[in-house]
């Protein structure tokens, strides 16, 4: 009698090391980027929802979780943070050519690392904090030729099908699709756990696999000015003009304010 | 050599998004009459929507009207946009930076191995070279980008680019676009409206926001009254979202929404850096806070040091009087 083989899920989570969101961000002297001197790096906040969802699905349905990240030396601690939360193994995609990549190049590096891995689900944060592009999830899905659900705030897996909710303007869309698929996580999907002390200790002993451009078959294909998108210059935002405090008692303050909004600012 | 600009016009349930018309207006301004501007409508039973699109005077309207486009799917709409790019041979694709635009455009940009910049706040011409501004690090810096592919992709921040409608009476030629979508593996099957909010934050021209100064979720009515008299959307700081006083959809700031309204009224918000990042590009900022040292006052166009529970009702009443 034939029996149904239940294959455990294989789940990839793509994370990014970003400057702590509390950091003061200053443009570098040569305007080629921000000044990274002294900045502390953290797991991009939306990636925490992606990690948590991968862990919850594994806990519920069984399987294997792998975290991947493209970046320099600052990435190691972020990968260890994922391991400390309970991700099984980590892959660091590191190469001098992977410095200051645009979103499409990052997606190409991730796709090269993921494509033959037999993954059922790929999770990312809906946006890497800092670059603020929200591009990699959709690009990665295209390069892997997989369906996608971005801005995911709810997810259920049944066999090889998924049901998800994604956040749109003033509403949620219900999305149904098949696995394998790519998901980007939005705040609200879950409550990320903190790493346990035991997890932190265990993560220190785990080995992180490192792959460079050559190992990924990408030598000469990404980085070093190959991409059609160029950052010409980074600049500080223009200063806001000096504002003013409206003095007086509350009655005269609101009268003055309404008058200024009408006549000077002309916004009401 | 590719030429022309293609604008993806977003519609849901037969409603065209205002920010799509802003993108079409910007396309016309960039083309400056020297290259054609095409608009793409994707959906089902949507042909009458071309009347709305015509107000922004495209040279051509492509309509992909098929049953499978009744609901949004990334793969289906990506097939339609890809077909339209091939048909028009456009050098540039513009789209509003909405949840649909952010889902669709990166996927299609990867398909064309193309340069793509999302959430653009400004497009400048430096001689013949186009440069686009994308706010980064939640607006703490701005990247100036150049796009050098045969076709390039840009999504525009809503509410920033001027909507320039012309008189009724423009009738651009309408072409049917036949699209073969292939197998669509993930699609929208239903939409649930979020409770409460009538006006979407990212497209609102006036926003009233509340922070810890509101003291508790029972007091939102105070700000809702001010919203009603201004036709404003209600926003909130991260502190009150994390406290569970309001839904995350209402959060303005680094891990919430980035907004650029004409008028932003911050009530009882101290002005943490994450919050400022989300609203600092508003045209006019009004701050009402009882702490004169609150950082929000450094960014405010007009500041009132006072108790919001006293000032906000008086402001609502004063506005109601001037409305009448």
Coordinates of C-alpha atoms in Angstrom, one line a residue:
Chain A
X1 CA 0.0 0.0 0.0
X2 CA 1.5 3.4 -1.0
X3 CA 2.1 5.7 1.9
X4 CA 2.2 9.5 1.9
X5 CA 5.7 10.8 2.6
X6 CA 5.7 13.9 4.7
X7 CA 8.8 15.8 3.9
X8 CA 9.9 18.3 6.5
X9 CA 9.8 21.9 5.5
X10 CA 13.0 23.7 4.6
X11 CA 12.8 27.4 5.5
X12 CA 15.2 30.2 4.6
X13 CA 15.3 33.6 6.4
X14 CA 17.2 36.5 4.8
X15 CA 18.3 39.1 7.3
X16 CA 20.3 42.3 7.1
X17 CA 22.7 44.0 9.5
X18 CA 21.7 47.7 9.8
X19 CA 22.8 50.6 12.0
X20 CA 20.9 50.7 15.3
X21 CA 17.7 52.7 14.6
X22 CA 18.6 55.0 17.5
X23 CA 21.9 56.0 15.8
X24 CA 22.7 59.5 14.7
X25 CA 23.3 59.2 11.0
X26 CA 25.9 61.4 9.4
X27 CA 26.9 61.6 5.7
X28 CA 30.5 60.6 5.0
X29 CA 32.9 63.3 3.9
X30 CA 33.1 62.0 0.4
X31 CA 29.3 61.7 0.2
X32 CA 29.5 58.2 -1.1
X33 CA 27.5 56.8 1.8
X34 CA 26.8 57.4 5.5
X35 CA 29.7 57.5 7.9
X36 CA 29.8 54.0 9.5
X37 CA 32.4 55.0 12.1
X38 CA 31.3 53.9 15.6
X39 CA 27.9 52.7 14.5
X40 CA 26.4 49.7 16.3
X41 CA 24.7 47.1 14.0
X42 CA 21.5 45.3 14.7
X43 CA 19.2 42.8 12.9
X44 CA 16.9 45.0 10.8
X45 CA 13.7 45.3 12.9
X46 CA 11.4 43.8 10.2
X47 CA 13.7 40.8 9.9
X48 CA 12.9 39.9 13.5
X49 CA 9.3 39.2 12.4
X50 CA 10.7 37.0 9.5
X51 CA 12.9 35.0 11.9
X52 CA 10.1 34.5 14.4
X53 CA 7.6 33.3 11.8
X54 CA 10.2 30.8 10.5
X55 CA 10.7 29.5 14.0
X56 CA 7.0 29.2 14.7
X57 CA 6.3 27.3 11.5
X58 CA 9.2 24.9 12.3
X59 CA 7.9 24.4 15.8
X60 CA 4.4 23.6 14.5
X61 CA 5.2 21.6 11.4
X62 CA 8.8 20.5 11.8
X63 CA 11.6 21.2 9.5
X64 CA 14.9 23.0 9.1
X65 CA 15.6 26.8 9.3
X66 CA 18.6 28.5 7.7
X67 CA 19.5 32.2 8.0
X68 CA 21.3 34.0 5.2
X69 CA 22.8 37.4 5.0
X70 CA 24.8 39.5 2.5
X71 CA 27.3 41.8 4.1
X72 CA 30.7 42.5 5.7
X73 CA 32.2 41.7 9.1
X74 CA 29.2 43.5 10.8
X75 CA 27.0 40.7 9.7
X76 CA 28.5 37.9 11.9
X77 CA 26.9 39.2 15.1
X78 CA 23.5 39.5 13.4
X79 CA 23.7 35.9 12.1
X80 CA 24.6 34.8 15.7
X81 CA 21.6 36.7 16.9
X82 CA 19.4 34.6 14.6
X83 CA 21.1 31.4 15.7
X84 CA 20.6 32.5 19.4
X85 CA 16.8 32.8 18.7
X86 CA 16.8 29.2 17.5
X87 CA 17.6 29.2 13.7
X88 CA 19.4 26.0 12.9
X89 CA 22.3 27.2 10.7
X90 CA 23.7 30.3 9.1
X91 CA 25.2 31.3 5.8
X92 CA 27.3 34.5 5.4
X93 CA 27.5 35.7 1.8
X94 CA 30.6 37.8 2.0
X95 CA 32.9 39.1 -0.7
X96 CA 34.7 42.5 -1.3
X97 CA 32.5 42.7 -4.4
X98 CA 29.4 42.7 -2.2
X99 CA 30.0 46.1 -0.7
X100 CA 27.4 48.8 -1.1
X101 CA 25.2 46.7 -3.4
X102 CA 21.8 47.9 -4.8
X103 CA 18.7 45.9 -4.1
X104 CA 18.8 43.9 -7.3
X105 CA 22.4 42.8 -6.8
X106 CA 21.5 41.7 -3.2
X107 CA 18.6 39.7 -4.6
X108 CA 21.0 38.1 -7.1
X109 CA 23.4 37.0 -4.4
X110 CA 20.6 35.6 -2.2
X111 CA 19.0 33.9 -5.2
X112 CA 22.3 32.2 -6.1
X113 CA 22.6 30.9 -2.5
X114 CA 19.0 29.8 -2.2
X115 CA 18.1 28.4 -5.7
X116 CA 19.3 24.8 -5.4
X117 CA 18.7 24.5 -1.7
X118 CA 15.3 22.8 -1.9
X119 CA 13.6 25.5 0.2
X120 CA 9.8 25.5 0.7
X121 CA 9.6 29.0 2.2
X122 CA 11.8 32.1 2.0
X123 CA 11.2 34.9 4.6
X124 CA 12.5 38.4 4.6
X125 CA 11.6 41.6 6.4
X126 CA 9.3 43.9 4.3
X127 CA 12.0 46.6 4.3
X128 CA 15.7 46.8 5.3
X129 CA 15.8 49.7 7.7
X130 CA 18.2 52.4 6.4
X131 CA 18.1 51.6 2.7
X132 CA 14.3 51.8 3.0
X133 CA 13.7 50.3 -0.4
X134 CA 11.3 47.3 0.1
X135 CA 12.7 45.8 -3.1
X136 CA 14.6 42.7 -2.3
X137 CA 11.6 40.4 -1.5
X138 CA 9.9 40.9 -4.9
X139 CA 13.1 40.8 -6.8
X140 CA 14.2 37.6 -5.1
X141 CA 10.8 36.0 -5.8
X142 CA 11.2 36.9 -9.5
X143 CA 14.8 35.6 -9.7
X144 CA 13.7 32.3 -8.0
X145 CA 10.6 32.1 -10.1
X146 CA 8.4 31.8 -7.0
X147 CA 5.1 33.3 -6.0
X148 CA 5.3 36.1 -3.4
X149 CA 3.3 37.6 -0.6
X150 CA 4.8 40.9 0.7
X151 CA 3.7 42.9 3.8
X152 CA 2.5 39.7 5.4
X153 CA 0.7 40.1 8.8
X154 CA -0.8 36.7 9.1
X155 CA 0.2 33.3 7.7
X156 CA -1.1 29.7 7.8
X157 CA 0.4 26.7 6.0
X158 CA -1.6 23.7 5.0
X159 CA 0.3 21.0 3.2
X160 CA 1.8 22.7 0.1
X161 CA -0.7 25.6 0.2
X162 CA -0.6 28.9 2.2
X163 CA -3.2 31.4 3.3
X164 CA -1.9 34.8 4.2
X165 CA -3.1 38.4 5.0
X166 CA -1.1 41.3 3.7
X167 CA -1.4 44.9 4.8
X168 CA -2.6 47.4 2.3
X169 CA -3.9 51.0 2.6
X170 CA -6.7 50.8 5.2
X171 CA -7.3 47.1 4.7
X172 CA -6.0 43.6 4.6
X173 CA -5.8 41.5 1.5
X174 CA -6.3 37.7 1.8
X175 CA -3.8 35.9 -0.4
X176 CA -3.9 32.2 -1.2
X177 CA -1.1 30.4 -3.0
X178 CA 1.2 27.4 -3.2
X179 CA 4.6 26.6 -1.8
X180 CA 7.4 27.1 -2.4
X181 CA 7.0 30.9 -2.0
X182 CA 8.6 34.1 -0.8
X183 CA 7.1 36.1 2.1
X184 CA 8.0 39.5 3.4
X185 CA 7.1 40.2 7.0
X186 CA 5.4 43.3 8.3
X187 CA 5.0 44.4 11.9
X188 CA 2.0 42.7 13.4
X189 CA 2.8 39.2 11.9
X190 CA 3.9 38.0 15.4
X191 CA 5.7 39.0 18.6
X192 CA 9.4 38.2 18.1
X193 CA 11.1 36.3 21.0
X194 CA 14.3 37.4 22.6
X195 CA 17.3 35.1 22.4
X196 CA 17.6 33.0 25.6
X197 CA 20.9 32.8 27.5
X198 CA 21.1 29.1 26.5
X199 CA 20.5 30.1 22.9
X200 CA 23.2 32.7 23.0
X201 CA 25.7 30.2 24.4
X202 CA 24.7 27.6 21.8
X203 CA 25.0 30.1 19.0
X204 CA 28.6 30.9 19.9
X205 CA 29.6 27.3 19.3
X206 CA 27.8 27.0 15.9
X207 CA 29.8 27.4 12.7
X208 CA 28.8 30.0 10.2
X209 CA 29.2 28.9 6.5
X210 CA 30.8 31.6 4.4
X211 CA 30.3 31.8 0.7
X212 CA 32.0 34.3 -1.7
X213 CA 31.2 35.5 -5.2
X214 CA 33.1 32.7 -6.8
X215 CA 31.5 30.0 -4.7
X216 CA 28.1 31.4 -5.8
X217 CA 29.0 31.6 -9.4
X218 CA 28.8 35.4 -9.3
X219 CA 32.4 36.5 -9.9
X220 CA 32.3 39.7 -12.0
X221 CA 28.5 39.6 -12.1
X222 CA 27.6 41.8 -9.2
X223 CA 29.3 44.8 -7.5
X224 CA 32.1 47.1 -8.7
X225 CA 29.9 49.3 -10.8
X226 CA 28.2 46.4 -12.8
X227 CA 24.7 47.4 -11.7
X228 CA 22.7 49.9 -13.8
X229 CA 21.7 51.8 -10.7
X230 CA 24.3 54.3 -9.3
X231 CA 24.3 56.3 -6.1
X232 CA 25.6 59.6 -7.3
X233 CA 25.6 61.2 -3.8
X234 CA 24.4 61.0 -0.3
X235 CA 23.2 64.2 1.3
X236 CA 21.6 65.4 4.6
X237 CA 18.0 66.5 4.2
X238 CA 17.4 70.2 3.8
X239 CA 16.9 72.0 7.1
X240 CA 13.4 73.0 8.1
X241 CA 12.9 76.7 8.4
X242 CA 13.0 78.1 11.9
X243 CA 9.5 77.7 13.4
X244 CA 7.8 79.9 16.0
X245 CA 6.1 79.4 19.3
X246 CA 2.7 81.0 19.7
X247 CA 2.4 82.8 23.0
X248 CA -0.7 83.9 24.9
X249 CA -3.6 82.2 26.7
X250 CA -5.1 79.1 25.0
X251 CA -8.0 81.1 23.4
X252 CA -5.7 83.6 21.7
X253 CA -3.2 80.8 20.9
X254 CA -5.7 78.8 18.8
X255 CA -7.1 82.0 17.1
X256 CA -3.5 83.0 16.1
X257 CA -2.8 79.4 15.0
X258 CA -5.9 79.1 12.8
X259 CA -5.1 82.5 11.3
X260 CA -1.5 81.5 10.5
X261 CA -2.6 78.2 9.0
X262 CA -5.1 80.1 6.7
X263 CA -3.1 83.2 5.7
X264 CA 0.6 82.5 6.1
X265 CA 0.9 78.7 5.5
X266 CA -2.3 78.5 3.4
X267 CA -2.8 74.8 4.3
X268 CA -6.5 75.0 5.4
Chain B
X1 CA 16.6 53.1 -28.4
X2 CA 13.7 53.0 -26.0
X3 CA 11.7 56.1 -25.6
X4 CA 8.6 57.2 -23.8
X5 CA 7.2 56.9 -20.3
X6 CA 4.7 54.3 -19.1
X7 CA 2.7 54.9 -16.0
X8 CA 1.0 52.1 -14.1
X9 CA -2.4 53.3 -12.9
X10 CA -3.5 51.6 -9.7
X11 CA -7.2 50.8 -9.3
X12 CA -9.0 48.7 -6.8
X13 CA -12.8 48.1 -7.1
X14 CA -12.9 50.6 -9.9
X15 CA -11.4 53.4 -7.8
X16 CA -8.2 55.0 -9.2
X17 CA -5.7 56.0 -6.7
X18 CA -4.9 59.7 -6.6
X19 CA -1.2 59.1 -6.3
X20 CA -1.3 57.2 -9.6
X21 CA -2.6 60.4 -11.2
X22 CA 0.2 62.3 -9.5
X23 CA 2.6 59.9 -11.2
X24 CA 0.9 60.5 -14.6
X25 CA 1.2 64.3 -14.0
X26 CA 4.9 63.9 -13.3
X27 CA 5.4 61.8 -16.4
X28 CA 3.8 64.5 -18.5
X29 CA 6.1 67.0 -17.0
X30 CA 9.2 64.9 -17.5
X31 CA 8.3 64.1 -21.1
X32 CA 7.8 67.8 -21.8
X33 CA 6.0 67.0 -25.0
X34 CA 9.2 65.4 -26.5
X35 CA 8.2 61.7 -26.0
X36 CA 4.9 59.8 -25.6
X37 CA 3.4 59.2 -22.2
X38 CA 1.3 56.0 -21.9
X39 CA -1.0 54.9 -19.1
X40 CA -1.7 51.3 -18.2
X41 CA -4.9 50.2 -16.5
X42 CA -5.2 46.6 -15.3
X43 CA -8.4 45.0 -14.0
X44 CA -11.7 43.7 -15.1
X45 CA -14.7 45.8 -16.4
X46 CA -12.6 48.9 -16.1
X47 CA -12.8 50.5 -19.5
X48 CA -14.9 53.5 -18.2
X49 CA -11.9 54.4 -15.9
X50 CA -10.1 55.8 -18.9
X51 CA -12.2 59.0 -18.5
X52 CA -10.5 59.6 -15.2
X53 CA -7.1 58.9 -16.6
X54 CA -7.8 61.2 -19.5
X55 CA -7.9 64.2 -17.1
X56 CA -4.1 63.9 -16.8
X57 CA -3.7 63.9 -20.6
X58 CA -1.8 60.8 -21.5
X59 CA -1.0 60.2 -25.2
X60 CA -2.3 56.7 -25.1
X61 CA -4.2 54.4 -22.6
X62 CA -3.5 50.7 -22.6
X63 CA -6.2 48.6 -21.0
X64 CA -5.6 45.0 -19.8
X65 CA -9.2 44.0 -19.0
X66 CA -9.4 40.3 -18.2
X67 CA -11.4 38.2 -15.7
X68 CA -8.2 37.0 -13.9
X69 CA -7.3 40.7 -13.2
X70 CA -10.5 41.3 -11.2
X71 CA -8.4 40.8 -8.0
X72 CA -4.8 41.7 -7.7
X73 CA -2.1 39.1 -8.1
X74 CA 1.6 40.0 -8.3
X75 CA 2.2 37.5 -11.1
X76 CA -0.8 38.5 -13.2
X77 CA -0.2 42.2 -12.9
X78 CA 3.5 41.7 -13.5
X79 CA 2.6 39.9 -16.8
X80 CA 0.4 42.8 -17.8
X81 CA 3.0 45.5 -17.0
X82 CA 5.7 43.5 -18.7
X83 CA 3.6 43.2 -21.9
X84 CA 2.9 47.0 -21.8
X85 CA 6.6 47.8 -21.4
X86 CA 7.4 45.6 -24.5
X87 CA 4.5 47.1 -26.5
X88 CA 5.4 50.7 -25.7
X89 CA 9.2 50.2 -25.7
X90 CA 9.2 52.7 -22.7
X91 CA 12.5 53.9 -21.3
X92 CA 10.9 54.7 -17.9
X93 CA 8.1 53.2 -15.8
X94 CA 6.5 55.3 -13.1
X95 CA 4.1 54.1 -10.4
X96 CA 2.8 55.3 -7.0
X97 CA 4.8 54.0 -4.0
X98 CA 1.8 52.2 -2.5
X99 CA 1.4 48.7 -1.1
X100 CA 0.6 47.5 -4.7
X101 CA 3.4 49.5 -6.3
X102 CA 6.0 48.3 -3.8
X103 CA 4.8 44.7 -4.4
X104 CA 4.7 44.9 -8.2
X105 CA 7.5 47.1 -9.4
X106 CA 10.6 45.4 -7.9
X107 CA 9.4 42.1 -9.3
X108 CA 9.1 43.5 -12.8
X109 CA 12.3 45.5 -12.5
X110 CA 14.2 42.2 -11.7
X111 CA 12.5 40.6 -14.8
X112 CA 14.0 43.4 -17.0
X113 CA 17.4 43.3 -15.1
X114 CA 16.8 47.0 -14.6
X115 CA 17.6 50.0 -12.3
X116 CA 14.8 50.6 -9.8
X117 CA 14.4 53.3 -7.1
X118 CA 11.3 53.1 -4.8
X119 CA 9.8 55.9 -2.6
X120 CA 11.2 58.8 -4.7
X121 CA 10.5 62.3 -3.3
X122 CA 12.0 64.3 -6.1
X123 CA 13.1 63.9 -9.8
X124 CA 15.6 66.4 -11.2
X125 CA 17.2 66.9 -14.6
X126 CA 20.9 67.5 -14.5
X127 CA 21.4 68.4 -18.2
X128 CA 20.1 65.4 -20.0
X129 CA 20.7 63.2 -17.0
X130 CA 17.9 62.3 -14.7
X131 CA 18.6 62.1 -11.0
X132 CA 16.1 60.9 -8.4
X133 CA 16.1 61.5 -4.7
X134 CA 15.2 58.7 -2.3
X135 CA 15.0 59.4 1.4
X136 CA 17.0 56.9 3.4
X137 CA 17.6 56.1 7.1
X138 CA 14.0 57.2 7.6
X139 CA 14.7 60.6 6.1
X140 CA 17.9 61.3 8.1
X141 CA 19.7 61.2 4.7
X142 CA 18.8 61.4 1.0
X143 CA 20.4 59.3 -1.7
X144 CA 20.7 60.9 -5.2
X145 CA 20.5 58.1 -7.8
X146 CA 21.1 57.7 -11.5
X147 CA 19.3 55.0 -13.5
X148 CA 21.2 53.6 -16.5
X149 CA 19.2 50.6 -17.9
X150 CA 17.2 50.3 -21.2
X151 CA 14.1 50.6 -19.1
X152 CA 14.2 52.0 -15.5
X153 CA 11.6 51.9 -12.7
X154 CA 10.6 54.6 -10.2
X155 CA 7.9 54.6 -7.6
X156 CA 6.8 58.0 -6.3
X157 CA 6.0 58.9 -2.7
X158 CA 2.3 59.9 -2.5
X159 CA 1.3 63.5 -1.9
X160 CA 4.7 64.9 -2.9
X161 CA 4.3 65.3 -6.7
X162 CA 1.7 67.8 -8.0
X163 CA -1.5 66.5 -9.5
X164 CA -2.1 68.6 -12.6
X165 CA -5.4 67.8 -14.2
X166 CA -6.5 69.5 -17.4
X167 CA -10.0 70.3 -18.5
X168 CA -12.3 67.4 -19.4
X169 CA -12.5 66.6 -23.1
X170 CA -9.1 65.0 -23.7
X171 CA -9.6 61.6 -25.4
X172 CA -6.4 59.6 -25.7
X173 CA -6.6 56.6 -27.9
X174 CA -7.4 53.4 -25.9
X175 CA -5.7 50.2 -26.9
X176 CA -6.6 46.8 -25.6
X177 CA -3.6 44.9 -24.2
X178 CA -3.9 41.1 -24.5
X179 CA -1.9 39.4 -21.7
X180 CA -1.1 35.8 -21.3
X181 CA -0.5 35.4 -17.6
X182 CA 0.6 31.8 -17.4
X183 CA -0.1 30.0 -14.1
X184 CA -0.8 32.4 -11.3
X185 CA 0.4 30.7 -8.1
X186 CA -0.6 33.3 -5.5
X187 CA -3.5 35.7 -5.7
X188 CA -5.8 37.9 -3.6
X189 CA -9.1 36.2 -2.9
X190 CA -10.7 38.8 -0.7
X191 CA -10.2 42.1 1.0
X192 CA -11.1 43.1 4.6
X193 CA -11.4 46.8 5.3
X194 CA -9.6 47.8 8.5
X195 CA -11.9 49.1 11.2
X196 CA -12.3 52.8 11.8
X197 CA -10.0 54.8 9.6
X198 CA -11.8 56.6 6.8
X199 CA -8.8 58.4 5.3
X200 CA -5.6 56.5 4.5
X201 CA -2.5 58.0 6.3
X202 CA 0.0 57.9 3.4
X203 CA -2.4 59.9 1.1
X204 CA -4.0 62.2 3.6
X205 CA -3.3 65.9 3.1
X206 CA -3.9 66.7 6.7
X207 CA -2.9 64.4 9.6
X208 CA -3.7 64.8 13.4
X209 CA -1.4 62.5 15.5
X210 CA -1.5 61.6 19.1
X211 CA 1.3 60.4 21.5
X212 CA 1.6 59.5 25.1
X213 CA 0.0 62.9 26.0
X214 CA -3.3 61.3 25.1
X215 CA -3.1 59.4 28.4
X216 CA -5.2 56.5 27.4
X217 CA -7.2 54.9 24.5
X218 CA -10.4 56.3 25.8
X219 CA -9.3 59.8 24.7
X220 CA -8.9 59.3 21.0
X221 CA -12.3 61.0 20.5
X222 CA -10.7 64.3 21.3
X223 CA -8.4 64.0 18.3
X224 CA -11.0 62.3 16.1
X225 CA -13.2 65.4 16.5
X226 CA -10.3 67.6 15.3
X227 CA -9.8 65.1 12.4
X228 CA -13.4 65.4 11.4
X229 CA -13.5 69.2 11.3
X230 CA -10.2 69.1 9.2
X231 CA -11.0 66.1 7.0
X232 CA -7.8 64.7 8.5
X233 CA -6.5 61.1 9.0
X234 CA -5.6 60.0 12.5
X235 CA -2.0 59.0 13.2
X236 CA -0.1 57.9 16.3
X237 CA 3.4 57.6 17.8
X238 CA 5.1 54.3 18.3
X239 CA 4.7 54.6 22.1
X240 CA 0.9 54.4 22.0
X241 CA 0.9 51.7 19.3
X242 CA 3.3 49.6 21.5
X243 CA 1.0 50.3 24.5
X244 CA -1.9 48.8 22.5
X245 CA -3.9 52.0 22.5
X246 CA -4.3 52.0 18.7
X247 CA -3.6 49.7 15.7
X248 CA -0.2 49.6 14.0
X249 CA -1.7 50.7 10.7
X250 CA -2.0 54.2 12.4
X251 CA 1.7 54.4 13.4
X252 CA 3.8 57.2 11.9
X253 CA 7.5 56.8 12.0
X254 CA 10.5 54.6 11.3
X255 CA 8.7 51.2 11.8
X256 CA 5.3 52.7 10.8
X257 CA 4.3 54.9 7.9
X258 CA 6.3 57.7 6.3
X259 CA 3.9 60.6 5.5
X260 CA 4.2 63.9 3.8
X261 CA 0.9 65.8 4.3
X262 CA 0.4 69.5 3.8
X263 CA -0.4 69.8 7.5
X264 CA 0.7 67.6 10.4
X265 CA -0.6 68.3 13.9
X266 CA 1.3 66.5 16.6
X267 CA -0.6 66.4 19.9
X268 CA 1.1 65.2 23.0
X269 CA 4.0 63.8 21.0
X270 CA 7.5 64.5 22.3
X271 CA 9.2 63.9 19.0
X272 CA 11.5 60.9 19.3
X273 CA 13.8 60.5 16.4
X274 CA 11.9 57.5 15.0
X275 CA 8.7 59.6 14.9
X276 CA 10.3 62.7 13.4
X277 CA 11.7 60.4 10.6
X278 CA 8.2 59.5 9.6
X279 CA 6.7 63.0 9.3
X280 CA 9.6 65.5 9.0
X281 CA 8.9 66.1 5.3
X282 CA 5.4 67.4 6.0
X283 CA 4.9 70.9 4.6
X284 CA 3.6 72.5 7.8
X285 CA 4.1 70.9 11.3
X286 CA 2.0 72.1 14.3
X287 CA 3.1 70.8 17.7
X288 CA 0.9 71.0 20.8
X289 CA 2.8 69.7 23.9
X290 CA 2.9 70.8 27.5
X291 CA 6.7 70.3 27.8
X292 CA 8.5 73.3 26.3
X293 CA 11.6 71.2 26.0
X294 CA 10.0 68.5 23.8
X295 CA 12.2 67.9 20.7
X296 CA 9.1 68.2 18.5
X297 CA 9.2 72.0 18.9
X298 CA 12.6 72.2 17.1
X299 CA 10.8 70.8 14.0
X300 CA 7.5 72.5 14.3
X301 CA 6.5 75.4 12.0
X302 CA 4.1 76.5 14.7
X303 CA 4.3 75.4 18.4
X304 CA 1.8 75.8 21.2
X305 CA 3.1 75.0 24.7
X306 CA 0.0 73.9 26.5
X307 CA -2.2 71.1 27.7
X308 CA -3.6 69.3 24.7
X309 CA -6.8 68.5 26.7
X310 CA -7.4 72.3 26.8
X311 CA -5.9 73.4 23.5
X312 CA -7.3 70.7 21.1
X313 CA -11.1 71.3 21.9
X314 CA -10.6 75.0 21.6
X315 CA -8.8 74.5 18.2
X316 CA -11.5 72.2 17.0
X317 CA -14.2 74.8 18.0
X318 CA -12.3 77.6 16.3
X319 CA -11.9 75.7 13.1
X320 CA -15.6 74.7 13.2
X321 CA -16.5 78.4 13.5
X322 CA -14.3 79.4 10.5
X323 CA -15.6 76.6 8.4
X324 CA -19.2 77.9 8.8

